[in-house]
Tab-separated table of C-alpha atoms and ligand atoms in Angstrom:
chain	number	residue	atom	x	y	z
A	1	MET	CA	16.015	-15.357	-21.823
A	2	LYS	CA	18.484	-16.246	-18.897
A	3	ASN	CA	18.481	-13.883	-15.973
A	4	ARG	CA	15.108	-12.473	-17.047
A	5	ARG	CA	13.332	-10.694	-14.349
A	6	THR	CA	9.425	-10.920	-13.968
A	7	VAL	CA	8.570	-7.656	-12.299
A	8	LEU	CA	5.182	-6.982	-10.608
A	9	VAL	CA	4.552	-3.363	-11.112
A	10	THR	CA	1.706	-2.120	-8.854
A	11	GLY	CA	-0.185	1.062	-9.903
A	12	GLY	CA	1.417	1.026	-13.505
A	13	CYS	CA	-1.336	3.260	-14.889
A	14	GLY	CA	-0.637	6.191	-12.607
A	15	PHE	CA	1.768	8.814	-13.244
A	16	ILE	CA	5.165	7.350	-12.033
A	17	GLY	CA	4.183	3.746	-12.795
A	18	THR	CA	3.443	4.824	-16.456
A	19	ASN	CA	6.780	6.448	-16.878
A	20	PHE	CA	8.485	3.617	-15.324
A	21	ILE	CA	6.932	0.884	-17.535
A	22	HIS	CA	7.630	2.797	-20.701
A	23	LEU	CA	11.296	3.110	-19.583
A	24	LEU	CA	11.435	-0.665	-18.773
A	25	LEU	CA	10.017	-1.685	-22.133
A	26	ASP	CA	12.057	0.720	-24.047
A	27	LYS	CA	15.312	0.056	-22.532
A	28	TYR	CA	15.503	-3.067	-20.550
A	29	SER	CA	14.367	-5.994	-22.714
A	30	ASP	CA	15.453	-8.408	-19.847
A	31	TRP	CA	12.482	-7.173	-17.736
A	32	ARG	CA	9.056	-8.764	-18.251
A	33	VAL	CA	6.311	-6.679	-16.808
A	34	ILE	CA	3.023	-7.493	-14.999
A	35	ASN	CA	1.014	-4.239	-14.357
A	36	LEU	CA	-1.679	-4.637	-11.614
A	37	ASP	CA	-3.743	-1.524	-11.233
A	38	LYS	CA	-7.165	-1.179	-9.875
A	39	LEU	CA	-7.772	1.929	-12.243
A	40	THR	CA	-8.963	4.187	-9.582
A	41	TYR	CA	-9.567	7.798	-10.765
A	42	ALA	CA	-5.915	8.262	-11.128
A	43	GLY	CA	-5.301	5.215	-13.151
A	44	ASN	CA	-5.367	5.734	-17.023
A	45	LEU	CA	-5.108	2.673	-19.130
A	46	LYS	CA	-4.512	5.042	-22.135
A	47	ASN	CA	-1.277	5.888	-21.078
A	48	LEU	CA	-0.032	2.440	-22.103
A	49	GLN	CA	-2.153	1.859	-25.082
A	50	SER	CA	0.798	1.484	-27.276
A	51	LEU	CA	1.829	-1.612	-25.345
A	52	PRO	CA	-0.650	-4.526	-26.214
A	53	ASP	CA	-0.479	-7.668	-23.957
A	54	GLY	CA	2.413	-9.751	-25.180
A	55	ASP	CA	5.671	-11.563	-24.131
A	56	ASN	CA	7.005	-8.635	-22.177
A	57	TYR	CA	4.054	-7.064	-20.932
A	58	ARG	CA	0.484	-7.939	-19.325
A	59	PHE	CA	-2.030	-5.777	-17.691
A	60	ILE	CA	-4.201	-7.114	-14.924
A	61	LYS	CA	-6.940	-4.959	-13.413
A	62	GLY	CA	-7.107	-5.654	-9.874
A	63	ASP	CA	-6.923	-4.357	-6.323
A	64	ILE	CA	-3.644	-4.822	-4.309
A	65	CYS	CA	-5.775	-5.407	-1.326
A	66	ASP	CA	-7.383	-8.434	-2.653
A	67	GLU	CA	-5.280	-11.508	-1.273
A	68	ALA	CA	-6.623	-13.881	-3.763
A	69	THR	CA	-5.699	-11.601	-6.764
A	70	VAL	CA	-2.204	-10.849	-5.480
A	71	GLN	CA	-1.303	-14.430	-4.616
A	72	THR	CA	-2.642	-15.862	-7.937
A	73	ILE	CA	-0.213	-13.470	-9.784
A	74	PHE	CA	2.587	-14.334	-7.792
A	75	SER	CA	2.054	-17.994	-8.355
A	76	ASP	CA	1.031	-17.858	-12.029
A	77	GLU	CA	3.541	-15.377	-13.099
A	78	LYS	CA	6.513	-16.568	-10.991
A	79	ILE	CA	7.001	-12.941	-9.766
A	80	ASP	CA	10.627	-12.507	-8.659
A	81	THR	CA	10.480	-8.663	-8.329
A	82	VAL	CA	7.919	-6.319	-7.103
A	83	VAL	CA	8.063	-2.407	-7.689
A	84	HIS	CA	5.284	-1.158	-5.586
A	85	PHE	CA	3.740	2.291	-6.688
A	86	ALA	CA	0.069	1.576	-6.314
A	87	ALA	CA	-1.296	4.122	-3.686
A	88	GLU	CA	-3.734	6.889	-3.101
A	89	SER	CA	-1.269	9.782	-3.633
A	90	HIS	CA	-3.002	13.181	-3.319
A	91	VAL	CA	-2.616	14.894	0.001
A	92	ASP	CA	-5.795	17.132	-0.425
A	93	ARG	CA	-7.991	13.882	-0.896
A	94	SER	CA	-6.400	12.449	2.182
A	95	ILE	CA	-7.600	15.423	4.293
A	96	THR	CA	-11.131	15.304	2.976
A	97	GLY	CA	-11.320	11.396	2.885
A	98	PRO	CA	-8.493	9.386	4.459
A	99	ALA	CA	-10.157	5.894	4.535
A	100	ALA	CA	-9.074	5.092	1.150
A	101	PHE	CA	-5.456	5.905	2.034
A	102	ILE	CA	-5.663	3.609	4.981
A	103	GLN	CA	-6.860	0.863	3.007
A	104	THR	CA	-4.937	1.059	-0.259
A	105	ASN	CA	-1.591	2.425	1.434
A	106	ILE	CA	-1.484	0.234	4.406
A	107	VAL	CA	-3.644	-2.837	3.896
A	108	GLY	CA	-2.646	-2.918	0.186
A	109	THR	CA	1.008	-2.830	1.019
A	110	PHE	CA	0.475	-5.510	3.727
A	111	THR	CA	-1.182	-7.804	1.392
A	112	LEU	CA	1.790	-7.687	-1.190
A	113	LEU	CA	4.227	-8.159	1.652
A	114	GLU	CA	2.210	-11.327	2.708
A	115	ALA	CA	2.298	-12.687	-0.687
A	116	ALA	CA	6.048	-12.076	-1.139
A	117	ARG	CA	6.674	-13.759	2.096
A	118	LYS	CA	4.605	-16.570	1.203
A	119	PHE	CA	6.280	-17.335	-2.328
A	120	TRP	CA	9.727	-16.133	-1.680
A	121	ILE	CA	10.671	-17.415	1.931
A	122	GLY	CA	11.146	-20.838	2.843
A	123	GLU	CA	12.834	-23.905	1.465
A	124	SER	CA	10.281	-24.491	-1.300
A	125	SER	CA	10.967	-21.030	-2.677
A	126	GLN	CA	12.608	-21.486	-6.333
A	127	VAL	CA	13.113	-17.669	-6.742
A	128	GLU	CA	16.540	-16.817	-7.290
A	129	ARG	CA	17.202	-13.172	-6.383
A	130	PRO	CA	13.801	-11.649	-5.257
A	131	CYS	CA	13.548	-7.937	-4.656
A	132	PHE	CA	10.726	-6.002	-3.229
A	133	LEU	CA	10.934	-2.270	-3.774
A	134	HIS	CA	8.411	-0.136	-1.985
A	135	VAL	CA	8.159	3.292	-3.509
A	136	SER	CA	7.509	5.828	-0.986
A	137	THR	CA	7.754	9.603	-0.247
A	138	ASP	CA	10.073	12.087	1.504
A	139	GLU	CA	6.753	13.293	3.284
A	140	VAL	CA	7.093	10.633	5.764
A	141	TYR	CA	9.923	12.806	7.364
A	142	GLY	CA	7.401	15.675	7.930
A	143	SER	CA	8.517	19.327	7.271
A	144	LEU	CA	11.851	20.992	7.369
A	145	GLY	CA	12.442	24.779	8.608
A	146	LYS	CA	14.577	27.041	6.495
A	147	THR	CA	17.613	24.754	6.626
A	148	GLY	CA	18.595	21.088	6.644
A	149	TYR	CA	17.849	18.161	4.577
A	150	PHE	CA	15.850	14.821	4.869
A	151	LYS	CA	18.533	11.910	5.300
A	152	GLU	CA	17.689	8.272	5.436
A	153	THR	CA	18.085	8.564	9.208
A	154	THR	CA	15.812	11.320	9.689
A	155	PRO	CA	13.005	10.235	12.036
A	156	PHE	CA	9.479	9.858	10.732
A	157	ASP	CA	7.124	12.757	11.490
A	158	PRO	CA	4.263	12.771	8.988
A	159	SER	CA	1.833	15.531	9.021
A	160	SER	CA	-1.172	14.402	6.648
A	161	PRO	CA	-3.142	11.209	6.607
A	162	TYR	CA	-1.494	10.510	3.317
A	163	SER	CA	1.982	10.867	4.610
A	164	ALA	CA	1.072	8.838	7.837
A	165	SER	CA	-0.231	6.069	5.616
A	166	LYS	CA	2.932	5.943	3.695
A	167	ALA	CA	4.991	5.966	6.869
A	168	SER	CA	3.064	3.087	8.076
A	169	SER	CA	3.609	1.100	5.025
A	170	ASP	CA	7.386	1.902	5.195
A	171	HIS	CA	7.385	0.744	8.825
A	172	LEU	CA	5.641	-2.603	7.645
A	173	ALA	CA	7.996	-3.151	4.673
A	174	ASN	CA	10.956	-2.601	7.130
A	175	ALA	CA	9.450	-4.982	9.607
A	176	TYR	CA	9.157	-7.775	6.907
A	177	PHE	CA	12.845	-7.435	6.249
A	178	HIS	CA	13.751	-7.688	9.913
A	179	THR	CA	11.384	-10.293	10.924
A	180	TYR	CA	11.183	-12.433	8.074
A	181	GLY	CA	14.454	-11.500	6.064
A	182	LEU	CA	12.098	-10.411	2.926
A	183	PRO	CA	14.427	-8.680	0.538
A	184	VAL	CA	12.790	-5.323	0.916
A	185	ARG	CA	14.251	-1.939	-0.183
A	186	ILE	CA	12.500	1.280	0.160
A	187	THR	CA	12.852	4.539	-1.880
A	188	ASN	CA	11.701	7.977	-0.537
A	189	CYS	CA	11.607	10.537	-3.109
A	190	SER	CA	10.714	14.154	-3.591
A	191	ASN	CA	7.857	15.694	-5.672
A	192	ASN	CA	8.093	14.271	-9.274
A	193	TYR	CA	6.945	16.209	-12.276
A	194	GLY	CA	6.663	15.217	-16.042
A	195	PRO	CA	4.556	13.669	-18.634
A	196	TYR	CA	1.236	11.789	-17.415
A	197	GLN	CA	0.821	13.426	-14.104
A	198	PHE	CA	-2.844	13.691	-13.258
A	199	PRO	CA	-4.062	17.296	-13.338
A	200	GLU	CA	-4.863	17.593	-9.557
A	201	LYS	CA	-1.256	17.973	-8.831
A	202	LEU	CA	0.291	21.555	-8.837
A	203	ILE	CA	2.114	21.639	-12.198
A	204	PRO	CA	-0.335	19.901	-14.375
A	205	LEU	CA	-3.347	21.874	-12.493
A	206	ILE	CA	-1.501	25.001	-13.258
A	207	PHE	CA	-1.043	24.145	-16.876
A	208	ASN	CA	-4.679	23.192	-17.339
A	209	ASN	CA	-6.170	25.939	-15.579
A	210	SER	CA	-4.263	28.561	-17.318
A	211	MET	CA	-5.010	27.064	-20.719
A	212	ARG	CA	-8.591	27.431	-19.860
A	213	GLY	CA	-8.317	31.068	-18.474
A	214	ARG	CA	-9.222	29.639	-15.005
A	215	LYS	CA	-7.755	31.004	-11.680
A	216	LEU	CA	-4.515	29.566	-10.450
A	217	PRO	CA	-4.973	28.644	-6.861
A	218	VAL	CA	-1.899	29.108	-4.649
A	219	TYR	CA	-2.224	27.763	-1.252
A	220	GLY	CA	-1.256	30.161	1.761
A	221	ASP	CA	1.599	32.755	0.946
A	222	GLY	CA	2.915	30.534	-1.888
A	223	LYS	CA	6.422	30.236	-0.148
A	224	ASN	CA	6.156	26.441	0.558
A	225	VAL	CA	9.235	24.744	-0.868
A	226	ARG	CA	9.188	21.519	-2.739
A	227	ASP	CA	12.298	19.577	-4.345
A	228	TRP	CA	11.169	18.883	-7.839
A	229	LEU	CA	12.399	15.592	-9.364
A	230	TYR	CA	11.981	14.799	-12.993
A	231	VAL	CA	9.911	11.668	-13.153
A	232	LYS	CA	12.375	10.097	-15.826
A	233	ASP	CA	15.257	10.539	-13.467
A	234	HIS	CA	13.408	9.057	-10.612
A	235	CYS	CA	12.493	5.873	-12.759
A	236	GLU	CA	16.109	5.460	-13.569
A	237	ALA	CA	16.996	5.603	-9.952
A	238	ILE	CA	14.353	2.908	-9.215
A	239	VAL	CA	16.121	0.650	-11.877
A	240	GLU	CA	19.452	1.136	-10.133
A	241	VAL	CA	17.827	0.480	-6.470
A	242	VAL	CA	16.552	-2.793	-7.969
A	243	LYS	CA	19.608	-3.947	-9.785
A	244	LYS	CA	22.380	-2.832	-7.153
A	245	GLY	CA	20.549	-1.627	-3.954
A	246	ASP	CA	20.941	-3.626	-0.645
A	247	ASN	CA	18.220	-5.456	0.987
A	248	GLY	CA	16.990	-3.726	4.318
A	249	HIS	CA	18.046	-0.332	2.931
A	250	CYS	CA	16.325	2.856	2.189
A	251	TYR	CA	17.559	5.306	-0.454
A	252	ASN	CA	16.284	8.946	-0.757
A	253	ILE	CA	15.834	10.215	-4.133
A	254	GLY	CA	15.662	13.959	-4.854
A	255	GLY	CA	15.926	16.452	-7.667
A	256	ASN	CA	18.354	18.961	-5.911
A	257	ASN	CA	15.810	21.414	-7.356
A	258	GLU	CA	14.162	23.390	-4.300
A	259	LYS	CA	11.592	25.901	-5.371
A	260	GLN	CA	8.969	28.045	-3.819
A	261	ASN	CA	5.531	27.209	-5.184
A	262	ILE	CA	4.757	30.650	-6.286
A	263	ASP	CA	7.956	30.613	-8.541
A	264	VAL	CA	6.922	27.404	-10.102
A	265	VAL	CA	3.429	28.617	-10.891
A	266	THR	CA	4.985	31.922	-12.304
A	267	LEU	CA	7.384	30.052	-14.336
A	268	VAL	CA	4.870	27.655	-15.975
A	269	CYS	CA	2.676	30.746	-16.815
A	270	ASP	CA	5.522	32.617	-18.327
A	271	ILE	CA	6.754	29.513	-20.322
A	272	LEU	CA	3.352	29.276	-21.718
A	273	ASP	CA	3.080	33.003	-22.608
A	274	LYS	CA	6.415	32.585	-24.298
A	275	LYS	CA	5.515	29.284	-26.202
A	276	ILE	CA	1.987	30.038	-27.399
A	277	GLY	CA	1.528	33.738	-26.872
A	278	LEU	CA	-0.694	35.581	-24.530
A	279	PRO	CA	-4.146	34.491	-24.010
A	280	LYS	CA	-7.241	36.236	-25.785
A	281	SER	CA	-7.604	38.551	-22.809
A	282	GLY	CA	-4.138	39.953	-23.675
A	283	GLU	CA	-3.021	39.672	-20.042
A	284	PRO	CA	-0.088	37.392	-19.030
A	285	ARG	CA	-1.265	34.051	-17.624
A	286	ARG	CA	0.497	34.891	-14.157
A	287	SER	CA	-2.477	37.410	-13.632
A	288	LEU	CA	-4.544	34.452	-13.036
A	289	ILE	CA	-2.746	33.729	-9.879
A	290	THR	CA	-5.009	33.645	-6.956
A	291	PHE	CA	-3.991	33.149	-3.375
A	292	VAL	CA	-6.361	30.768	-1.614
A	293	GLU	CA	-6.827	29.475	1.970
A	294	ASP	CA	-3.833	27.287	2.997
A	295	ARG	CA	-3.927	23.444	3.095
A	296	LEU	CA	-4.577	22.171	6.471
A	297	GLY	CA	-1.314	20.994	8.157
A	298	HIS	CA	0.598	22.154	5.021
A	299	ASP	CA	4.331	21.135	5.177
A	300	ARG	CA	6.392	24.128	4.949
A	301	ARG	CA	9.513	22.678	3.079
A	302	TYR	CA	11.089	19.451	1.759
A	303	ALA	CA	14.503	18.819	0.528
A	304	ILE	CA	16.379	15.623	0.181
A	305	ASP	CA	19.757	14.755	0.824
A	306	ALA	CA	20.616	12.243	-1.987
A	307	THR	CA	24.123	11.543	-1.136
A	308	LYS	CA	23.726	7.913	-0.316
A	309	ILE	CA	22.228	6.803	-3.569
A	310	LYS	CA	24.974	8.755	-5.427
A	311	LYS	CA	27.643	7.306	-3.105
A	312	TYR	CA	26.533	3.622	-3.279
A	313	LEU	CA	24.654	3.150	-6.454
A	314	GLY	CA	26.107	6.030	-8.735
A	315	TRP	CA	22.826	7.787	-9.399
A	316	GLU	CA	22.187	11.389	-9.747
A	317	PRO	CA	19.571	13.358	-11.268
A	318	ARG	CA	20.423	14.354	-14.936
A	319	VAL	CA	17.592	17.028	-15.592
A	320	ASN	CA	17.487	20.231	-13.965
A	321	PHE	CA	14.307	22.128	-13.167
A	322	GLU	CA	14.656	24.711	-16.227
A	323	GLN	CA	15.130	21.821	-18.631
A	324	GLY	CA	12.687	19.563	-16.909
A	325	ILE	CA	9.715	22.177	-16.727
A	326	GLU	CA	10.375	23.022	-20.451
A	327	LYS	CA	10.051	19.470	-21.404
A	328	THR	CA	7.049	18.842	-19.216
A	329	VAL	CA	5.262	22.097	-20.664
A	330	ASP	CA	6.058	20.915	-24.233
A	331	TRP	CA	4.502	17.365	-23.211
A	332	TYR	CA	1.327	18.780	-22.051
A	333	LEU	CA	1.066	21.174	-25.080
A	334	ALA	CA	1.618	18.145	-27.301
A	335	ASN	CA	-0.773	16.156	-25.281
A	336	GLN	CA	-3.731	18.514	-24.744
A	337	GLU	CA	-6.323	15.726	-25.736
A	338	TRP	CA	-4.776	13.462	-22.790
A	339	VAL	CA	-5.603	16.448	-20.325
A	340	ALA	CA	-9.000	17.035	-21.992
A	341	GLY	CA	-9.832	13.270	-21.641
A	342	ILE	CA	-9.287	13.334	-17.874
A	343	VAL	CA	-11.190	16.745	-17.407
A	344	ASP	CA	-14.210	15.571	-19.409
A	345	GLY	CA	-13.930	11.985	-18.025
A	346	SER	CA	-13.717	10.041	-21.295
A	347	TYR	CA	-10.345	8.641	-20.344
A	348	LYS	CA	-12.298	5.716	-18.648
A	349	GLU	CA	-13.985	4.636	-21.915
A	350	TYR	CA	-10.755	3.182	-22.964
A	351	TYR	CA	-10.807	0.330	-20.608
A	352	LYS	CA	-14.338	-0.450	-21.431
A	353	GLN	CA	-13.522	-0.483	-25.128
A	354	MET	CA	-10.539	-2.729	-24.565
A	355	TYR	CA	-11.658	-5.244	-21.962
A	356	ALA	CA	-15.500	-5.175	-22.314
A	357	GLU	CA	-16.883	-8.536	-22.118
B	1	NAD	P1	-0.836	8.194	-8.880
B	1	NAD	O1	-1.871	8.676	-8.030
B	1	NAD	O2	-0.697	8.921	-10.288
B	1	NAD	O3	-1.153	6.639	-9.402
B	1	NAD	C1	-1.513	5.696	-8.417
B	1	NAD	C2	-1.870	4.535	-9.371
B	1	NAD	O4	-2.170	3.262	-8.371
B	1	NAD	C3	-3.147	4.627	-10.093
B	1	NAD	O5	-2.909	3.939	-11.475
B	1	NAD	C4	-4.153	3.855	-9.475
B	1	NAD	O6	-5.131	3.328	-10.341
B	1	NAD	C5	-3.349	2.793	-8.727
B	1	NAD	N1	-4.145	2.240	-7.538
B	1	NAD	C6	-4.484	3.021	-6.409
B	1	NAD	N2	-5.212	2.213	-5.653
B	1	NAD	C7	-4.996	0.921	-6.087
B	1	NAD	C8	-5.256	-0.443	-5.413
B	1	NAD	N3	-5.910	-0.383	-4.272
B	1	NAD	N4	-4.897	-1.424	-6.176
B	1	NAD	C9	-4.173	-1.355	-7.218
B	1	NAD	N5	-3.954	-0.194	-8.116
B	1	NAD	C10	-4.340	1.019	-7.238
B	1	NAD	O7	0.459	8.118	-8.172
B	1	NAD	P2	1.825	8.536	-8.417
B	1	NAD	O8	1.951	9.978	-8.492
B	1	NAD	O9	2.217	7.689	-9.679
B	1	NAD	O10	2.739	7.939	-7.132
B	1	NAD	C11	3.322	6.457	-7.354
B	1	NAD	C12	3.860	6.238	-6.039
B	1	NAD	O11	4.912	7.144	-5.774
B	1	NAD	C13	2.924	6.271	-4.835
B	1	NAD	O12	3.254	5.199	-3.895
B	1	NAD	C14	3.224	7.681	-4.249
B	1	NAD	O13	3.025	7.612	-2.776
B	1	NAD	C15	4.750	7.796	-4.460
B	1	NAD	N6	5.342	9.069	-4.686
B	1	NAD	C16	4.885	9.963	-5.546
B	1	NAD	C17	5.333	11.224	-5.601
B	1	NAD	C18	4.800	12.167	-6.732
B	1	NAD	O14	5.391	13.349	-6.677
B	1	NAD	N7	3.771	11.821	-7.525
B	1	NAD	C19	6.232	11.498	-4.842
B	1	NAD	C20	6.807	10.548	-3.788
B	1	NAD	C21	6.528	9.280	-3.623
B	2	TYD	P1	0.975	18.752	-4.801
B	2	TYD	O1	1.225	18.671	-6.211
B	2	TYD	O2	-0.466	18.466	-4.286
B	2	TYD	O3	2.019	17.822	-4.135
B	2	TYD	P2	2.595	17.571	-2.431
B	2	TYD	O4	1.379	18.025	-1.712
B	2	TYD	O5	2.531	16.061	-2.444
B	2	TYD	O6	3.593	18.281	-2.252
B	2	TYD	O7	1.232	20.171	-4.161
B	2	TYD	C1	2.611	20.700	-4.343
B	2	TYD	C2	2.754	22.083	-3.607
B	2	TYD	O8	1.778	23.034	-4.202
B	2	TYD	C3	2.156	21.878	-2.160
B	2	TYD	O9	2.930	22.683	-1.299
B	2	TYD	C4	0.665	22.399	-2.230
B	2	TYD	C5	0.684	23.357	-3.355
B	2	TYD	N1	-0.565	23.620	-4.217
B	2	TYD	C6	-0.907	24.836	-4.451
B	2	TYD	O10	-0.655	25.793	-3.919
B	2	TYD	N2	-2.192	24.852	-5.067
B	2	TYD	C7	-2.715	23.644	-5.586
B	2	TYD	O11	-3.696	23.939	-6.532
B	2	TYD	C8	-2.334	22.452	-5.343
B	2	TYD	C9	-2.883	21.169	-6.024
B	2	TYD	C10	-0.990	22.418	-4.792
């Protein structure tokens, strides 16, 4: 097919990568997808079990830090587009064990940039319209006070090892544009929510704990604010940036849905009570809320100004929080086996069944 893209999606078995690959293969038949994922604890190959390897899709288990693996993929698959999701992504884990964040988020991004430089830059390159999209976070900007928004020009001021490692990778990606002319674009998005999110993150954790009658831990006073972005809106934004964005630019992507954590937690509880009735105890699920010790270095407020992507690429979020959280709770209710498979560890068996030698 003429003008077909071959896109290397890194971290395609994680939360956002899974949603992105499903979107591409459902809606964009001119994109061929190579999914490179190490299958860390956060990678779940079952998310993509409906997609056997074929003309449009191939899964490769591998590490983005492994130079030989990455370069072989660029060469064999004639990669012309990279959408780079693979990362260690959980702030709490970065506080207790930062080393993996430095390795994957910084060294891994460097390894991918180097491969792109080798195969895309220079006279021998035959790639027509290469694009390296580095997916990053609003957490690189640090914390806001009660007012104001993160713009693309806001200086970086990361607080956690996670956000510092992402900020480092953003700097590297920018440097490859300025120094080598690598066609890099960066997106910095706010907190995503929706199907397939690993139940260590706030919303699926609250779902899982409240379904099991467990306490619902809310850090500090519960008044930290996040700007919630429905994952499918985010994935559509990424497609727009690849198709229409400018090299050397970054684009902030936000949901325009600022909420305090306590309100999010209470809402999830109340939706569950309404949809499936009160638990056996007869107490509303919100009675399980327990305020616990605050996260170290906990950023107070994130909020995105997404004017640039709206103005230049015509993207804006379609799903507001009230709609998105209903859809999300419905998805988790319909996919309780998916959550249970993670909780009991059996989600890792699928890879062994499919790829055992
Ligand atoms: P996730 O933790 O759900 O998934 C990460 C995926 O990367 C997993 O499938 C994992 O197996 C894979 N991976 C990890 N290390 C790897 C390595 N060394 N080599 C190959 N694969 C590896 O993450 P997510 O929530 O889907 O986030 C995706 C990207 O979006 C990340 O870069 C993250 O920083 C960014 N981001 C996420 C959010 C959010 O709310 N989830 C918000 C802003 C930005
Ligand atoms: P999280 O989903 O970990 O995303 P991030 O740290 O990237 O924003 O957390 C979202 C917010 O919820 C954050 O302010 C921390 C808070 N939180 C809790 O209060 N309790 C929890 O158990 C978790 C996981 C998070």
